[in-house]
Amino acid sequence: MKKYISKTVNFVKQELKDAEGGHDWFHIERVWKTACTIAQAEENANILIVELGALLHDIADSKFHNGNEEIGPAKARDFLSSLALDQETTEHVMNIIKHVSYKGGNEAQTFRSLELDIVQDADRLDAMGAIGIARTFNYGGHKGREIYNPEIKPNLKMSKEEYKASTAPTINHFYEKLLLLKDKMNTKTGRKMAENRHEFMESFLYQFYNECNGIQ
């Protein structure tokens, strides 16, 4: 198992060496570590599938490939074939990669497994708390978005296509995704880990609005 993980780590590091800061190797590493922590607490999970799914889940994020959702799975499948894994393991990892993304949060899940639940929780946790705040503003800056515009209200009913095409101010993303994640956790461990991160984001927003309004 270690040889599979080592080869995957090297592959991902190489593929993401020039990635945007919120979706780079260090994002993958955090998700990987968190997924392992959740898997150990939840038990009965196939740890190889969890680790491979976490390591490959953002190998080619559609946000950076003109919305194309096929590039990531294709890259992952080509790589997995080089590991000569059994077909069942490969297909399970592929299903994690295809279904882990938030996509606006309004789409029905068409594939479920404990391993997907774990990787999805780990990925969502990295979108919360201090890291989540840093990643959100980093991506907003990367896309040239406003930080805050009180005239542009959050849209909580976006379709997947609208969500992907949104150019709204970065603060809106807290309401359209980040603050919703706590109640979308799949595992008991994930839900527990999300509580503190959620509270931190609420504290940040409280301070943010106070400063916007000239309040100390």
Coordinates of N, CA, C and O in Angstrom, one line a residue, residues 24-189:
D24 N -3.6 23.9 -4.3 CA -2.3 23.4 -4.6 C -2.0 22.1 -3.8 O -2.9 21.5 -3.2
W25 N -0.7 21.7 -3.8 CA -0.4 20.5 -3.1 C -0.7 20.6 -1.6 O -1.1 19.6 -1.0
F26 N -0.5 21.7 -1.0 CA -0.7 21.9 0.4 C -2.2 21.7 0.8 O -2.6 21.2 1.8
H27 N -3.1 22.1 -0.1 CA -4.5 21.8 0.1 C -4.8 20.3 0.0 O -5.5 19.8 0.9
I28 N -4.2 19.7 -1.0 CA -4.3 18.2 -1.1 C -3.8 17.5 0.2 O -4.4 16.6 0.7
E29 N -2.6 18.0 0.6 CA -2.0 17.3 1.8 C -2.9 17.5 3.1 O -3.0 16.6 3.8
R30 N -3.5 18.7 3.2 CA -4.4 18.9 4.4 C -5.6 18.0 4.3 O -6.0 17.3 5.3
V31 N -6.2 17.9 3.1 CA -7.4 17.0 2.9 C -7.0 15.6 3.2 O -7.7 14.8 3.8
W32 N -5.9 15.2 2.7 CA -5.4 13.8 2.9 C -5.2 13.5 4.4 O -5.7 12.4 4.8
K33 N -4.5 14.3 5.1 CA -4.3 14.1 6.5 C -5.7 14.1 7.3 O -5.9 13.2 8.2
T34 N -6.5 15.0 7.0 CA -7.8 15.1 7.6 C -8.7 13.8 7.3 O -9.3 13.3 8.2
A35 N -8.6 13.4 6.1 CA -9.4 12.2 5.7 C -8.9 11.0 6.4 O -9.7 10.1 6.9
C36 N -7.6 10.9 6.6 CA -7.0 9.8 7.4 C -7.5 9.8 8.8 O -7.8 8.8 9.5
T37 N -7.5 11.0 9.4 CA -8.0 11.2 10.8 C -9.4 10.8 10.9 O -9.8 10.0 11.9
I38 N -10.3 11.2 10.0 CA -11.7 10.8 10.0 C -11.9 9.3 9.9 O -12.6 8.7 10.6
A39 N -11.1 8.8 8.9 CA -11.2 7.3 8.6 C -10.9 6.5 9.9 O -11.5 5.5 10.2
Q40 N -9.8 6.9 10.6 CA -9.4 6.2 11.8 C -10.5 6.2 12.9 O -10.8 5.3 13.6
A41 N -11.2 7.4 13.0 CA -12.3 7.5 14.0 C -13.5 6.8 13.6 O -14.3 6.3 14.4
E42 N -13.8 6.8 12.3 CA -15.1 6.2 11.8 C -15.0 4.7 11.7 O -16.1 4.0 11.8
E43 N -13.8 4.2 11.5 CA -13.6 2.7 11.4 C -14.3 2.2 10.1 O -15.2 2.8 9.5
N44 N -14.0 0.9 9.8 CA -14.6 0.2 8.7 C -14.4 0.8 7.3 O -15.0 0.3 6.3
A45 N -13.6 1.8 7.2 CA -13.3 2.4 5.9 C -12.1 1.7 5.2 O -11.2 1.3 5.9
N46 N -12.1 1.6 3.9 CA -11.0 1.1 3.2 C -10.0 2.3 3.1 O -10.2 3.2 2.3
I47 N -8.9 2.2 3.8 CA -8.0 3.3 4.0 C -7.3 3.6 2.6 O -6.9 4.8 2.3
L48 N -7.0 2.6 1.8 CA -6.3 2.8 0.6 C -7.2 3.6 -0.3 O -6.7 4.6 -1.0
I49 N -8.5 3.3 -0.4 CA -9.4 4.1 -1.2 C -9.5 5.5 -0.7 O -9.6 6.5 -1.5
V50 N -9.6 5.7 0.6 CA -9.7 7.0 1.2 C -8.5 7.8 0.8 O -8.6 9.0 0.4
E51 N -7.3 7.3 1.0 CA -6.1 8.0 0.7 C -5.9 8.4 -0.8 O -5.6 9.5 -1.1
L52 N -6.2 7.4 -1.6 CA -6.1 7.7 -3.1 C -7.1 8.7 -3.5 O -6.9 9.6 -4.3
G53 N -8.3 8.6 -2.9 CA -9.4 9.5 -3.3 C -9.1 10.9 -2.8 O -9.3 11.9 -3.5
A54 N -8.5 11.1 -1.6 CA -8.1 12.4 -1.1 C -7.0 13.0 -1.9 O -7.0 14.2 -2.2
L55 N -6.0 12.2 -2.2 CA -4.8 12.7 -2.9 C -5.2 13.1 -4.4 O -4.6 14.0 -4.9
L56 N -6.1 12.4 -5.0 CA -6.4 12.7 -6.4 C -7.7 13.5 -6.6 O -8.1 13.8 -7.7
H57 N -8.4 13.9 -5.5 CA -9.7 14.5 -5.7 C -9.7 15.9 -6.4 O -10.7 16.2 -7.0
D58 N -8.6 16.6 -6.4 CA -8.5 17.9 -7.1 C -7.3 17.9 -8.1 O -6.7 18.9 -8.3
I59 N -7.1 16.8 -8.8 CA -5.9 16.7 -9.7 C -6.1 17.6 -10.9 O -5.0 18.1 -11.4
A60 N -7.3 18.0 -11.2 CA -7.5 19.0 -12.3 C -8.8 19.6 -12.1 O -9.8 19.3 -12.7
D61 N -8.9 20.5 -11.1 CA -10.2 21.2 -10.7 C -10.8 21.9 -11.9 O -10.1 22.6 -12.6
S62 N -12.1 21.6 -12.2 CA -12.7 22.2 -13.4 C -12.7 23.7 -13.4 O -12.7 24.4 -14.4
K63 N -12.6 24.4 -12.2 CA -12.5 25.8 -12.1 C -11.3 26.4 -12.9 O -11.4 27.5 -13.4
F64 N -10.3 25.6 -13.0 CA -9.1 26.1 -13.7 C -8.9 25.4 -15.1 O -7.9 25.5 -15.7
H65 N -10.0 24.8 -15.6 CA -10.0 24.2 -16.9 C -11.3 24.5 -17.7 O -11.9 23.6 -18.2
N66 N -11.6 25.8 -17.6 CA -12.8 26.3 -18.3 C -14.1 25.5 -18.0 O -15.0 25.3 -18.8
G67 N -14.2 25.0 -16.7 CA -15.4 24.3 -16.3 C -15.5 22.9 -16.8 O -16.5 22.2 -16.5
N68 N -14.4 22.4 -17.4 CA -14.4 21.0 -17.9 C -14.2 20.0 -16.8 O -13.2 20.0 -16.1
E69 N -15.3 19.2 -16.5 CA -15.3 18.3 -15.4 C -14.7 16.9 -15.8 O -14.7 16.0 -14.9
E70 N -14.3 16.7 -17.0 CA -13.8 15.5 -17.5 C -12.2 15.3 -17.4 O -11.7 14.2 -17.4
I71 N -11.5 16.5 -17.3 CA -10.1 16.4 -17.3 C -9.5 15.7 -16.1 O -8.7 14.9 -16.2
G72 N -10.1 16.1 -14.9 CA -9.6 15.5 -13.7 C -9.7 14.0 -13.6 O -8.8 13.3 -13.4
P73 N -11.0 13.5 -13.8 CA -11.2 12.1 -13.9 C -10.3 11.4 -14.9 O -9.8 10.3 -14.6
A74 N -10.1 12.0 -16.1 CA -9.3 11.3 -17.1 C -7.8 11.2 -16.7 O -7.2 10.2 -16.8
K75 N -7.3 12.3 -16.1 CA -5.9 12.3 -15.6 C -5.8 11.2 -14.5 O -4.8 10.5 -14.4
A76 N -6.8 11.2 -13.6 CA -6.7 10.3 -12.5 C -6.8 8.8 -13.0 O -6.0 8.0 -12.5
R77 N -7.6 8.6 -13.9 CA -7.8 7.2 -14.5 C -6.5 6.7 -15.1 O -6.0 5.6 -14.9
D78 N -5.9 7.6 -15.9 CA -4.6 7.3 -16.5 C -3.5 7.0 -15.5 O -2.8 6.0 -15.7
F79 N -3.5 7.8 -14.4 CA -2.5 7.5 -13.4 C -2.8 6.2 -12.7 O -1.9 5.4 -12.4
L80 N -4.1 6.0 -12.3 CA -4.4 4.8 -11.5 C -4.2 3.5 -12.3 O -3.8 2.5 -11.8
S81 N -4.3 3.6 -13.6 CA -4.0 2.4 -14.5 C -2.5 2.1 -14.4 O -2.2 0.9 -14.5
S82 N -1.7 3.1 -14.1 CA -0.3 2.8 -14.0 C 0.1 2.1 -12.7 O 1.2 1.5 -12.6
L83 N -0.8 2.1 -11.7 CA -0.6 1.5 -10.5 C -1.0 0.0 -10.5 O -0.7 -0.8 -9.6
A84 N -1.7 -0.4 -11.6 CA -2.2 -1.8 -11.7 C -3.0 -2.2 -10.5 O -2.9 -3.3 -10.0
L85 N -3.9 -1.4 -10.1 CA -4.8 -1.7 -9.0 C -6.0 -2.6 -9.5 O -6.2 -2.7 -10.7
D86 N -6.7 -3.3 -8.6 CA -7.8 -4.0 -9.0 C -8.9 -3.1 -9.5 O -9.0 -1.9 -9.1
Q87 N -9.8 -3.6 -10.4 CA -10.8 -2.7 -11.0 C -11.7 -2.1 -10.0 O -12.1 -1.0 -10.2
E88 N -12.1 -2.9 -9.0 CA -13.0 -2.4 -8.0 C -12.5 -1.2 -7.3 O -13.2 -0.2 -7.1
T89 N -11.2 -1.2 -6.9 CA -10.6 -0.1 -6.2 C -10.5 1.1 -7.1 O -10.8 2.2 -6.7
T90 N -10.1 0.9 -8.3 CA -10.0 2.0 -9.3 C -11.3 2.7 -9.5 O -11.4 3.9 -9.5
E91 N -12.4 1.9 -9.7 CA -13.7 2.5 -10.0 C -14.2 3.3 -8.7 O -14.9 4.3 -8.9
H92 N -13.9 2.7 -7.6 CA -14.3 3.4 -6.4 C -13.6 4.8 -6.2 O -14.3 5.8 -5.9
V93 N -12.3 4.8 -6.4 CA -11.6 6.1 -6.4 C -12.1 7.0 -7.4 O -12.3 8.2 -7.2
M94 N -12.4 6.5 -8.6 CA -12.9 7.4 -9.7 C -14.3 8.0 -9.3 O -14.5 9.1 -9.6
N95 N -15.1 7.2 -8.6 CA -16.4 7.7 -8.2 C -16.2 8.8 -7.1 O -17.0 9.8 -7.1
I96 N -15.2 8.7 -6.3 CA -15.0 9.7 -5.3 C -14.6 11.0 -6.0 O -15.1 12.1 -5.7
I97 N -13.7 10.9 -7.0 CA -13.2 12.1 -7.7 C -14.4 12.8 -8.4 O -14.5 14.0 -8.5
K98 N -15.3 12.0 -9.0 CA -16.4 12.5 -9.8 C -17.5 13.2 -8.9 O -18.2 14.1 -9.3
H99 N -17.6 12.7 -7.6 CA -18.7 13.2 -6.8 C -18.4 14.0 -5.6 O -19.3 14.4 -4.9
V100 N -17.1 14.2 -5.4 CA -16.7 14.9 -4.2 C -17.0 16.4 -4.2 O -17.2 17.0 -3.1
S101 N -17.0 17.0 -5.3 CA -17.2 18.5 -5.4 C -18.5 19.0 -4.9 O -19.5 18.3 -5.0
Y102 N -18.5 20.2 -4.4 CA -19.7 20.9 -3.8 C -20.7 21.2 -4.9 O -21.9 20.9 -4.7
K103 N -20.3 21.8 -6.0 CA -21.2 22.1 -7.2 C -22.4 22.9 -6.8 O -23.5 22.6 -7.4
G104 N -22.3 23.8 -5.9 CA -23.4 24.6 -5.5 C -24.3 24.0 -4.4 O -25.1 24.7 -3.8
G105 N -24.0 22.8 -4.1 CA -24.7 22.1 -2.9 C -26.2 21.8 -3.1 O -26.8 21.3 -2.2
N106 N -26.7 21.9 -4.3 CA -28.1 21.7 -4.6 C -28.3 20.4 -5.4 O -29.5 20.1 -5.8
E107 N -27.3 19.8 -5.8 CA -27.4 18.6 -6.7 C -27.5 17.3 -5.8 O -26.9 17.1 -4.8
A108 N -28.4 16.4 -6.3 CA -28.6 15.1 -5.6 C -27.3 14.3 -5.8 O -26.8 14.2 -6.8
Q109 N -26.9 13.6 -4.7 CA -25.8 12.7 -4.8 C -26.2 11.4 -5.4 O -27.1 10.8 -5.0
T110 N -25.5 11.0 -6.5 CA -25.9 9.8 -7.2 C -25.0 8.6 -6.9 O -25.2 7.5 -7.3
F111 N -23.9 8.8 -6.1 CA -23.1 7.8 -5.6 C -22.8 8.0 -4.1 O -22.5 9.1 -3.7
R112 N -22.9 6.9 -3.3 CA -22.6 7.1 -1.9 C -21.7 5.9 -1.5 O -21.8 4.8 -1.9
S113 N -20.7 6.2 -0.6 CA -19.9 5.2 0.1 C -19.3 5.9 1.3 O -19.2 7.1 1.4
L114 N -18.9 5.1 2.3 CA -18.3 5.7 3.5 C -17.0 6.4 3.1 O -16.7 7.5 3.6
E115 N -16.3 5.8 2.1 CA -15.0 6.5 1.7 C -15.2 7.8 1.1 O -14.5 8.8 1.3
L116 N -16.3 7.9 0.2 CA -16.6 9.2 -0.3 C -17.0 10.2 0.8 O -16.6 11.4 0.8
D117 N -17.9 9.7 1.7 CA -18.3 10.6 2.8 C -17.1 11.2 3.5 O -17.1 12.3 3.9
I118 N -16.1 10.3 3.8 CA -14.9 10.8 4.5 C -14.1 11.8 3.7 O -13.7 12.9 4.2
V119 N -13.8 11.5 2.4 CA -13.0 12.4 1.6 C -13.8 13.8 1.4 O -13.2 14.8 1.5
Q120 N -15.1 13.7 1.2 CA -15.9 14.9 1.1 C -15.9 15.7 2.3 O -15.8 17.0 2.2
D121 N -16.0 15.1 3.5 CA -16.0 15.8 4.7 C -14.6 16.5 4.9 O -14.5 17.7 5.3
A122 N -13.5 15.8 4.6 CA -12.2 16.4 4.7 C -12.0 17.6 3.8 O -11.4 18.6 4.1
D123 N -12.5 17.4 2.6 CA -12.4 18.5 1.6 C -13.2 19.7 2.0 O -12.8 20.9 1.9
R124 N -14.4 19.5 2.6 CA -15.3 20.6 3.0 C -14.7 21.2 4.3 O -14.8 22.5 4.4
L125 N -14.0 20.5 5.1 CA -13.4 21.1 6.3 C -12.3 22.0 5.9 O -12.1 23.0 6.6
D126 N -11.6 21.8 4.8 CA -10.6 22.7 4.3 C -11.1 23.9 3.7 O -10.4 24.9 3.4
A127 N -12.4 24.0 3.5 CA -13.1 25.2 3.0 C -13.7 26.0 4.2 O -14.4 27.0 4.0
M128 N -13.4 25.6 5.4 CA -13.9 26.2 6.6 C -12.8 26.7 7.5 O -11.6 26.5 7.3
G129 N -13.2 27.5 8.5 CA -12.2 28.0 9.5 C -11.2 28.9 8.9 O -11.4 29.6 7.9
A130 N -10.1 29.0 9.6 CA -9.0 30.0 9.2 C -8.5 29.7 7.8 O -8.3 30.6 7.0
I131 N -8.3 28.4 7.5 CA -7.8 28.0 6.2 C -8.8 28.3 5.2 O -8.5 28.8 4.1
G132 N -10.1 28.0 5.5 CA -11.2 28.3 4.5 C -11.3 29.8 4.2 O -11.5 30.1 3.0
I133 N -11.1 30.6 5.2 CA -11.2 32.1 4.9 C -10.0 32.5 4.1 O -10.2 33.2 3.1
A134 N -8.8 32.0 4.4 CA -7.6 32.3 3.6 C -7.8 31.9 2.1 O -7.5 32.6 1.2
R135 N -8.3 30.7 1.9 CA -8.4 30.1 0.6 C -9.5 30.9 -0.2 O -9.3 31.2 -1.4
T136 N -10.6 31.3 0.5 CA -11.6 32.0 -0.2 C -11.2 33.4 -0.7 O -11.4 33.8 -1.8
F137 N -10.4 34.1 0.1 CA -10.0 35.4 -0.3 C -8.8 35.3 -1.3 O -8.7 36.1 -2.2
N138 N -8.0 34.3 -1.2 CA -7.0 34.0 -2.2 C -7.6 33.8 -3.6 O -7.1 34.3 -4.6
Y139 N -8.6 32.9 -3.6 CA -9.3 32.7 -4.9 C -10.0 33.9 -5.4 O -9.9 34.2 -6.6
G140 N -10.7 34.6 -4.5 CA -11.3 35.9 -5.0 C -10.3 36.8 -5.6 O -10.6 37.5 -6.6
G141 N -9.2 37.0 -5.0 CA -8.1 37.8 -5.5 C -7.6 37.3 -6.9 O -7.4 38.1 -7.8
H142 N -7.5 36.0 -6.9 CA -7.0 35.3 -8.2 C -7.9 35.6 -9.3 O -7.5 35.8 -10.5
K143 N -9.3 35.7 -9.0 CA -10.3 36.0 -10.1 C -10.6 37.5 -10.2 O -11.4 37.8 -11.0
G144 N -9.9 38.3 -9.4 CA -10.2 39.7 -9.5 C -11.5 40.2 -9.0 O -12.1 41.2 -9.5
R145 N -12.1 39.5 -8.0 CA -13.4 39.8 -7.5 C -13.4 40.9 -6.4 O -12.4 41.1 -5.7
E146 N -14.5 41.6 -6.3 CA -14.6 42.5 -5.1 C -14.6 41.7 -3.8 O -15.0 40.6 -3.8
I147 N -14.1 42.3 -2.8 CA -14.1 41.7 -1.5 C -15.6 41.7 -0.9 O -16.1 40.7 -0.5
Y148 N -16.2 42.9 -1.1 CA -17.5 43.0 -0.5 C -18.3 44.1 -1.2 O -17.7 45.2 -1.5
N149 N -19.5 43.9 -1.5 CA -20.4 44.9 -2.1 C -21.8 44.7 -1.6 O -22.5 43.8 -1.9
P150 N -22.2 45.6 -0.6 CA -23.5 45.4 0.0 C -24.7 45.4 -0.9 O -25.8 45.0 -0.6
E151 N -24.5 45.9 -2.1 CA -25.6 46.0 -3.1 C -25.8 44.7 -3.8 O -26.8 44.5 -4.5
I152 N -24.8 43.8 -3.7 CA -24.9 42.5 -4.4 C -25.2 41.4 -3.3 O -24.3 41.1 -2.5
K153 N -26.4 40.9 -3.2 CA -26.8 40.0 -2.2 C -26.4 38.5 -2.5 O -26.4 38.1 -3.7
P154 N -26.1 37.7 -1.5 CA -25.9 36.3 -1.8 C -27.1 35.6 -2.5 O -28.2 36.0 -2.2
N155 N -26.8 34.6 -3.3 CA -27.8 33.9 -4.0 C -27.8 32.4 -3.5 O -26.9 31.7 -3.9
L156 N -28.8 32.0 -2.7 CA -28.8 30.7 -2.1 C -29.5 29.6 -3.0 O -29.6 28.5 -2.6
K157 N -30.0 30.0 -4.2 CA -30.7 29.1 -5.0 C -30.1 28.9 -6.4 O -30.8 28.7 -7.3
M158 N -28.8 29.1 -6.4 CA -28.1 28.9 -7.7 C -28.1 27.5 -8.2 O -28.0 26.5 -7.4
S159 N -28.3 27.3 -9.5 CA -28.0 26.0 -10.1 C -26.5 25.8 -10.1 O -25.7 26.6 -9.9
K160 N -26.2 24.5 -10.5 CA -24.8 24.2 -10.6 C -24.1 25.1 -11.6 O -23.0 25.6 -11.4
E161 N -24.7 25.4 -12.7 CA -24.1 26.2 -13.8 C -24.0 27.7 -13.3 O -23.0 28.3 -13.5
E162 N -25.0 28.2 -12.6 CA -24.9 29.5 -12.0 C -23.8 29.6 -11.0 O -23.1 30.6 -10.9
Y163 N -23.7 28.6 -10.2 CA -22.7 28.6 -9.1 C -21.3 28.7 -9.7 O -20.4 29.4 -9.3
K164 N -21.1 27.9 -10.8 CA -19.8 27.8 -11.4 C -19.4 29.1 -12.1 O -18.3 29.5 -12.2
A165 N -20.5 29.8 -12.6 CA -20.2 31.0 -13.4 C -20.3 32.3 -12.6 O -20.0 33.4 -13.1
S166 N -20.6 32.2 -11.3 CA -20.7 33.4 -10.4 C -19.5 34.2 -10.3 O -18.3 33.7 -10.3
T167 N -19.7 35.5 -10.4 CA -18.6 36.5 -10.2 C -18.8 37.4 -9.0 O -18.3 38.5 -8.9
A168 N -19.7 36.9 -8.1 CA -20.1 37.7 -6.9 C -18.9 38.0 -6.0 O -17.9 37.3 -6.0
P169 N -19.0 39.1 -5.2 CA -18.0 39.4 -4.2 C -17.6 38.2 -3.3 O -18.5 37.4 -3.0
T170 N -16.4 38.2 -2.8 CA -15.9 37.1 -2.0 C -16.8 36.8 -0.8 O -17.0 35.7 -0.4
I171 N -17.2 37.9 -0.1 CA -18.0 37.7 1.1 C -19.2 36.9 0.9 O -19.7 36.1 1.7
N172 N -19.8 37.1 -0.3 CA -21.0 36.3 -0.6 C -20.8 34.8 -0.6 O -21.7 34.0 -0.2
H173 N -19.6 34.4 -0.8 CA -19.3 32.9 -0.8 C -19.4 32.3 0.5 O -19.7 31.1 0.6
F174 N -19.3 33.1 1.6 CA -19.5 32.6 2.9 C -21.0 32.1 3.1 O -21.2 31.0 3.7
Y175 N -21.9 32.8 2.5 CA -23.3 32.5 2.6 C -23.8 31.5 1.6 O -24.7 30.7 1.9
E176 N -23.1 31.5 0.5 CA -23.5 30.6 -0.6 C -22.8 29.2 -0.5 O -23.3 28.2 -1.1
K177 N -21.8 29.1 0.4 CA -21.2 27.8 0.6 C -20.6 27.6 2.0 O -21.1 26.7 2.7
L178 N -19.7 28.4 2.4 CA -18.9 28.1 3.6 C -19.8 27.9 4.9 O -19.5 26.9 5.7
L179 N -20.7 28.8 5.1 CA -21.5 28.7 6.3 C -22.6 27.5 6.2 O -23.2 27.2 7.2
L180 N -22.7 27.0 5.1 CA -23.7 25.9 4.9 C -23.0 24.5 5.1 O -23.7 23.5 5.3
L181 N -21.7 24.5 5.1 CA -21.0 23.2 5.1 C -21.2 22.4 6.4 O -21.2 21.2 6.4
K182 N -21.3 23.1 7.6 CA -21.4 22.4 8.9 C -22.6 21.4 8.8 O -22.5 20.3 9.4
D183 N -23.7 21.8 8.2 CA -24.9 21.0 8.2 C -24.9 20.0 7.1 O -25.9 19.2 6.9
K184 N -23.8 20.0 6.3 CA -23.7 19.0 5.2 C -22.7 18.0 5.4 O -22.3 17.2 4.5
M185 N -22.1 17.9 6.6 CA -21.1 16.9 6.9 C -21.7 15.5 6.9 O -22.9 15.4 7.4
N186 N -21.0 14.6 6.5 CA -21.5 13.2 6.3 C -21.3 12.3 7.6 O -22.1 11.5 7.9
T187 N -20.2 12.5 8.2 CA -19.7 11.6 9.3 C -19.8 12.3 10.7 O -19.8 13.5 10.7
K188 N -20.0 11.5 11.7 CA -20.0 12.0 13.0 C -18.7 12.8 13.4 O -18.8 13.9 13.9
T189 N -17.6 12.3 12.9 CA -16.3 12.9 13.2 C -16.2 14.2 12.4 O -15.8 15.3 13.0

